[in-house]
C-alpha positions as a printed NumPy array, in Angstrom:
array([[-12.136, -69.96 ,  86.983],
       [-14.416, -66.48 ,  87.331],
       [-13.865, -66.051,  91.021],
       [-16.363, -62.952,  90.653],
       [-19.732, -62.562,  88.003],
       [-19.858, -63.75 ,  84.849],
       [-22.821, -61.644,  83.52 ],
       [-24.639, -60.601,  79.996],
       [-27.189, -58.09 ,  79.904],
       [-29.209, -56.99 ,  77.301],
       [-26.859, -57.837,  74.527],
       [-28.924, -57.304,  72.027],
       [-26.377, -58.779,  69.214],
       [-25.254, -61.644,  71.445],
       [-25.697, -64.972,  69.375],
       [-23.798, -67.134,  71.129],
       [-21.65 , -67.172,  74.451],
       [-19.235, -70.223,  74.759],
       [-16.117, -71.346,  76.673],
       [-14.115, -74.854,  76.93 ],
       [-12.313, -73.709,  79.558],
       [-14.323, -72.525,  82.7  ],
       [-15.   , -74.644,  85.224],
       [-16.667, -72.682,  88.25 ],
       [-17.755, -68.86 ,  88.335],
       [-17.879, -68.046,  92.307],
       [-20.29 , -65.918,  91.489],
       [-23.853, -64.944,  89.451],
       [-23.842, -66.402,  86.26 ],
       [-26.389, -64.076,  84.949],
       [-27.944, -64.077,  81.401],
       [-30.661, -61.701,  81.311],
       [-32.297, -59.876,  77.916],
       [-30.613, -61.477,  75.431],
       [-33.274, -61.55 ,  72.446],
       [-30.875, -63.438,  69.967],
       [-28.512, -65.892,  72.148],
       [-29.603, -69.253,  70.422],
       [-25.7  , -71.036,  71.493],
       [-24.645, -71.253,  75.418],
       [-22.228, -74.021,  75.357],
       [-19.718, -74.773,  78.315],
       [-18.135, -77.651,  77.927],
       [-16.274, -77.591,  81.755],
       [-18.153, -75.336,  84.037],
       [-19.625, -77.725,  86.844],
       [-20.326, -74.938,  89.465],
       [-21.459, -71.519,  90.175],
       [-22.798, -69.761,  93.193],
       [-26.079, -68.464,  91.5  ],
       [-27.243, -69.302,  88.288],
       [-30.196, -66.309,  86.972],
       [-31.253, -66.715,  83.354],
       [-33.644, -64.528,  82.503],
       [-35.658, -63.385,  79.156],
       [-33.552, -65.95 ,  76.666],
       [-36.531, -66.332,  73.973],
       [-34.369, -67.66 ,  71.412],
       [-32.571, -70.221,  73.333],
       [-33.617, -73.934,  72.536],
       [-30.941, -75.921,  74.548],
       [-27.848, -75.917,  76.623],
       [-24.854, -78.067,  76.35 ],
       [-23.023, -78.074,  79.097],
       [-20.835, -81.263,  79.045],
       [-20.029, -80.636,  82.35 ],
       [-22.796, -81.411,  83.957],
       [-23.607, -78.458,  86.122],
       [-23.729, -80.438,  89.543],
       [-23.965, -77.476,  92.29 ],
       [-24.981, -74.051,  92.732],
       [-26.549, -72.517,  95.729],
       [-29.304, -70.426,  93.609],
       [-30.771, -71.223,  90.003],
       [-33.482, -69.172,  88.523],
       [-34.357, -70.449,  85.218],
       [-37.093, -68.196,  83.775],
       [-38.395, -67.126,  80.128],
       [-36.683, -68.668,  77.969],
       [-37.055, -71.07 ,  74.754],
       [-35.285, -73.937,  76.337],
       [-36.971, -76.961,  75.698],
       [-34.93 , -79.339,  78.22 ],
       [-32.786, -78.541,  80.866],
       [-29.723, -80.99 ,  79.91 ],
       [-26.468, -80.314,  81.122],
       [-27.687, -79.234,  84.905],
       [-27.732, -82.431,  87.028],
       [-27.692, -80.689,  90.307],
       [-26.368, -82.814,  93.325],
       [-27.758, -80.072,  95.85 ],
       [-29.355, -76.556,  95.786],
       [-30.631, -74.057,  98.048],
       [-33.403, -72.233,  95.893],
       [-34.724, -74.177,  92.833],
       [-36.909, -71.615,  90.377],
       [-38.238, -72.305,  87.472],
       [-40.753, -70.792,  85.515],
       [-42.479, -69.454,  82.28 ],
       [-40.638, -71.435,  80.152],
       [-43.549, -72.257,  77.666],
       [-41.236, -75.096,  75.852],
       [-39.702, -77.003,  78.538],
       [-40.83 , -80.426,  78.38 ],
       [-38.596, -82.54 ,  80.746],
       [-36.545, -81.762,  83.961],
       [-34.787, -84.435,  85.181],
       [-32.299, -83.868,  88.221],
       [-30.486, -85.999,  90.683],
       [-30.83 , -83.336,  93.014],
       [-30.776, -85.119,  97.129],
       [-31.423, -81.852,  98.709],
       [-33.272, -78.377,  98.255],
       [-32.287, -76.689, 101.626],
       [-34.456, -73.94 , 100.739],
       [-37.588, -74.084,  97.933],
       [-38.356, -75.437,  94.881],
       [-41.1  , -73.449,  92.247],
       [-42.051, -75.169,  89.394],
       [-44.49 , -73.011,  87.814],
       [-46.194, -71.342,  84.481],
       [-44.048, -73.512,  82.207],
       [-45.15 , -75.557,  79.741],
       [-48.155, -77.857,  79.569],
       [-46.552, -80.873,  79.086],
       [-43.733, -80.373,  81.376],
       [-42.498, -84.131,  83.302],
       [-40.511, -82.965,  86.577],
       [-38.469, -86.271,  87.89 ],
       [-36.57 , -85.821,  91.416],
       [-35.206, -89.521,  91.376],
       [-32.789, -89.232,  93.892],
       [-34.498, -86.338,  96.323],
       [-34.874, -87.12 , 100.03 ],
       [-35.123, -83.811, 101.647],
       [-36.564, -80.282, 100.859],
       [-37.535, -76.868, 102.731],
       [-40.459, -76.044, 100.452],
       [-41.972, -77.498,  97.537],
       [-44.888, -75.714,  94.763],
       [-45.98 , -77.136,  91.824],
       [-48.107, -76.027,  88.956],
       [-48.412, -76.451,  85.575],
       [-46.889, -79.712,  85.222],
       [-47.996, -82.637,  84.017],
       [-46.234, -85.114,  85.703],
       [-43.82 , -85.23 ,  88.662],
       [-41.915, -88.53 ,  90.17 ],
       [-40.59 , -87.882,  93.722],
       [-39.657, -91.797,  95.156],
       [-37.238, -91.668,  97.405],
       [-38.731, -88.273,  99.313],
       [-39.119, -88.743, 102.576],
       [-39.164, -85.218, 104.635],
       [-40.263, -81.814, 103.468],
       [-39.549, -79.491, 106.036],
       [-41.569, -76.681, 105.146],
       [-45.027, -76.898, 103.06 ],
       [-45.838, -78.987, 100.104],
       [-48.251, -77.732,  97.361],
       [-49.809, -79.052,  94.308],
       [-52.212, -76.087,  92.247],
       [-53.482, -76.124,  88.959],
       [-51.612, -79.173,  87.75 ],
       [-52.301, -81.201,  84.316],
       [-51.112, -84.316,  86.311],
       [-53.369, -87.523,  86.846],
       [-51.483, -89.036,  90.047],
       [-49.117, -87.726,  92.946],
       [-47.272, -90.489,  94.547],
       [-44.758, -90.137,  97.439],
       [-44.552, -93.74 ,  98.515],
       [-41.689, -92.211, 101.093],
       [-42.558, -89.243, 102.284],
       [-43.195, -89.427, 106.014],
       [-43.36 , -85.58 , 107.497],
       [-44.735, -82.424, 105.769],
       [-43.252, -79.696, 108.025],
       [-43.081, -79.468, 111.684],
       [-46.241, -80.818, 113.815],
       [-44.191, -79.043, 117.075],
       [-43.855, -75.564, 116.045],
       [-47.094, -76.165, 113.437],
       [-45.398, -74.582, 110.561],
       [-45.804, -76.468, 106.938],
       [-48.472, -77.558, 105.096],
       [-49.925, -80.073, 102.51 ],
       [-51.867, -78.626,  99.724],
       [-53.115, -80.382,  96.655],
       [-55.756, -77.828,  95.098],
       [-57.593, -77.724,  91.53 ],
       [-55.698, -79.924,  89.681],
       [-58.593, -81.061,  87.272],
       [-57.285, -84.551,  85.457],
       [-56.142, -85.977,  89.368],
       [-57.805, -88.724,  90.152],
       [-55.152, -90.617,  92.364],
       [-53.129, -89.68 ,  94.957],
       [-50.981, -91.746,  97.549],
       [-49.054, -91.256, 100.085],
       [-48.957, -94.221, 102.058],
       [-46.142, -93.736, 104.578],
       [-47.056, -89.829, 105.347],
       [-47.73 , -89.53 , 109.713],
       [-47.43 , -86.3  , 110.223],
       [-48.243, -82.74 , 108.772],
       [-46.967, -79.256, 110.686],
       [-49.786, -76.871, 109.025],
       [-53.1  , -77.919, 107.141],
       [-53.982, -80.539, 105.099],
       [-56.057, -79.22 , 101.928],
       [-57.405, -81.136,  99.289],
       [-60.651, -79.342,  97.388],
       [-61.146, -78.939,  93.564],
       [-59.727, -81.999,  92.173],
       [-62.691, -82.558,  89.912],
       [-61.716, -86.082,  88.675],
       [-60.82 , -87.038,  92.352],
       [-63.211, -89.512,  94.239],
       [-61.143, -91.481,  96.765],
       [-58.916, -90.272,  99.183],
       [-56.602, -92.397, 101.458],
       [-53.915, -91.33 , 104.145],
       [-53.18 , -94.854, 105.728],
       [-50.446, -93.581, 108.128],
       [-51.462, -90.33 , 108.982],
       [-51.719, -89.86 , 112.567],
       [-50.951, -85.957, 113.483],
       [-52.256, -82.824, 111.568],
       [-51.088, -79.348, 113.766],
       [-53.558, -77.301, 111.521],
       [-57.114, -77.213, 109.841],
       [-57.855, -80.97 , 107.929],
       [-59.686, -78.944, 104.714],
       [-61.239, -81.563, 102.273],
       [-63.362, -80.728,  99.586],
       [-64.364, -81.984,  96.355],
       [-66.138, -84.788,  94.288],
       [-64.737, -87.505,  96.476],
       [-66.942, -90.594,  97.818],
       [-64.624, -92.633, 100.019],
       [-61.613, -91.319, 102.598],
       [-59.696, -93.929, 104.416],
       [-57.98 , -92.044, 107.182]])
């Protein structure tokens, strides 16, 4: 165990960093600057408080046999990683990642994100697959090209698609975006050019607004459940039919 930080800054030597042995690190796990670490292998560590990975350009993978099922915090950011193997996350506060111009696939069985989640700026052919998430604070998207969320039924806070490469949102469970009693949370699905479906059958309620405008290849829109928006109903676009 590292009941404190395990942390590697601007090692600028640092080829590899690798331990059998470690299970949890209580506290940040923070990689940050390291121009040459191509090898970060832990073959036991399946927790740490906050994970922060920063600048890691020559980084293609991780193998962590572990997995890595729970931290609090991870911040995944600028690195060369093409998959994000070895962190199967059963529940996490603040989900962050971003500028990762390789990263293809994210797959987690993540059930909860008690705080937010920010995909964003990665690459362009990034799939993002939440198989087994029924709750979140605060969800943002953009940049991906494909995102499965089936078993979501509540996001708490707001809930916002921008600039994605995607060609269909589905949340065939998702019942609530935010709070329609305090009017806090909102669902936004804005210039994503290739959508041209979207469905969310089983949605009633939304705290905030409800935005749709610039989906170019969008021309049907259907809420079938939705009875209750708290804010502004904004749509906008190249649609000819709404079923509300």
């Amino acid at each position: 165990q590292v009941r404190g930080n395990l942390t590697s800054q601007s090692a600028g030597g640092l080829v590899s960093l690798t331990s059998s042995t470690i299970t949890s690190i209580g506290g940040e796990f923070r990689l940050f600057n390291l121009t040459f670490l191509s090898t970060l292998q832990f073959d036991a560590l399946t927790s740490a408080k906050t994970i922060y990975w920063e600048a890691l350009p020559a980084l293609p993978s991780l193998a962590f046999a572990g997995p890595l099922s729970k931290a609090d915090s991870v911040t995944i950011s600028n690195t060369f990683l093409t998959t994000l193997s070895g962190i199967n996350l059963n529940t996490v506060g603040t989900l962050q990642i971003d500028n990762n111009n390789n990263l293809k696939q994210f797959d987690t069985q993540i059930a909860n994100i008690t705080n937010a989640v920010n995909i964003n700026a990665n690459g362009n052919q990034l799939a993002v697959t939440f198989p087994n998430l029924i709750w979140a604070a605060n969800m943002t998207f953009r940049n991906v090209s494909s995102i499965k969320i089936p078993s979501l039924a509540t996001v708490n806070g707001s809930m916002g698609f921008y600039g994605n490469y995607m060609d269909s949102i589905a949340a065939p469970n998702l019942t609530s975006v935010g709070s329609f009693a305090t009017g806090v949370g909102s669902l936004a699905i804005v210039a994503n050019a290739k959508l041209a479906n979207i469905s969310f059958p089983a949605l009633k309620s939304v705290g905030g607004a409800d935005q749709i405008a610039n989906n170019t290849a969008l021309h049907a829109i259907a809420f079938p459940a939705l009875t209750s928006v708290a804010g502004a109903i904004d749509f906008s676009g190249n649609f000819t039919t709404y079923v509300p």
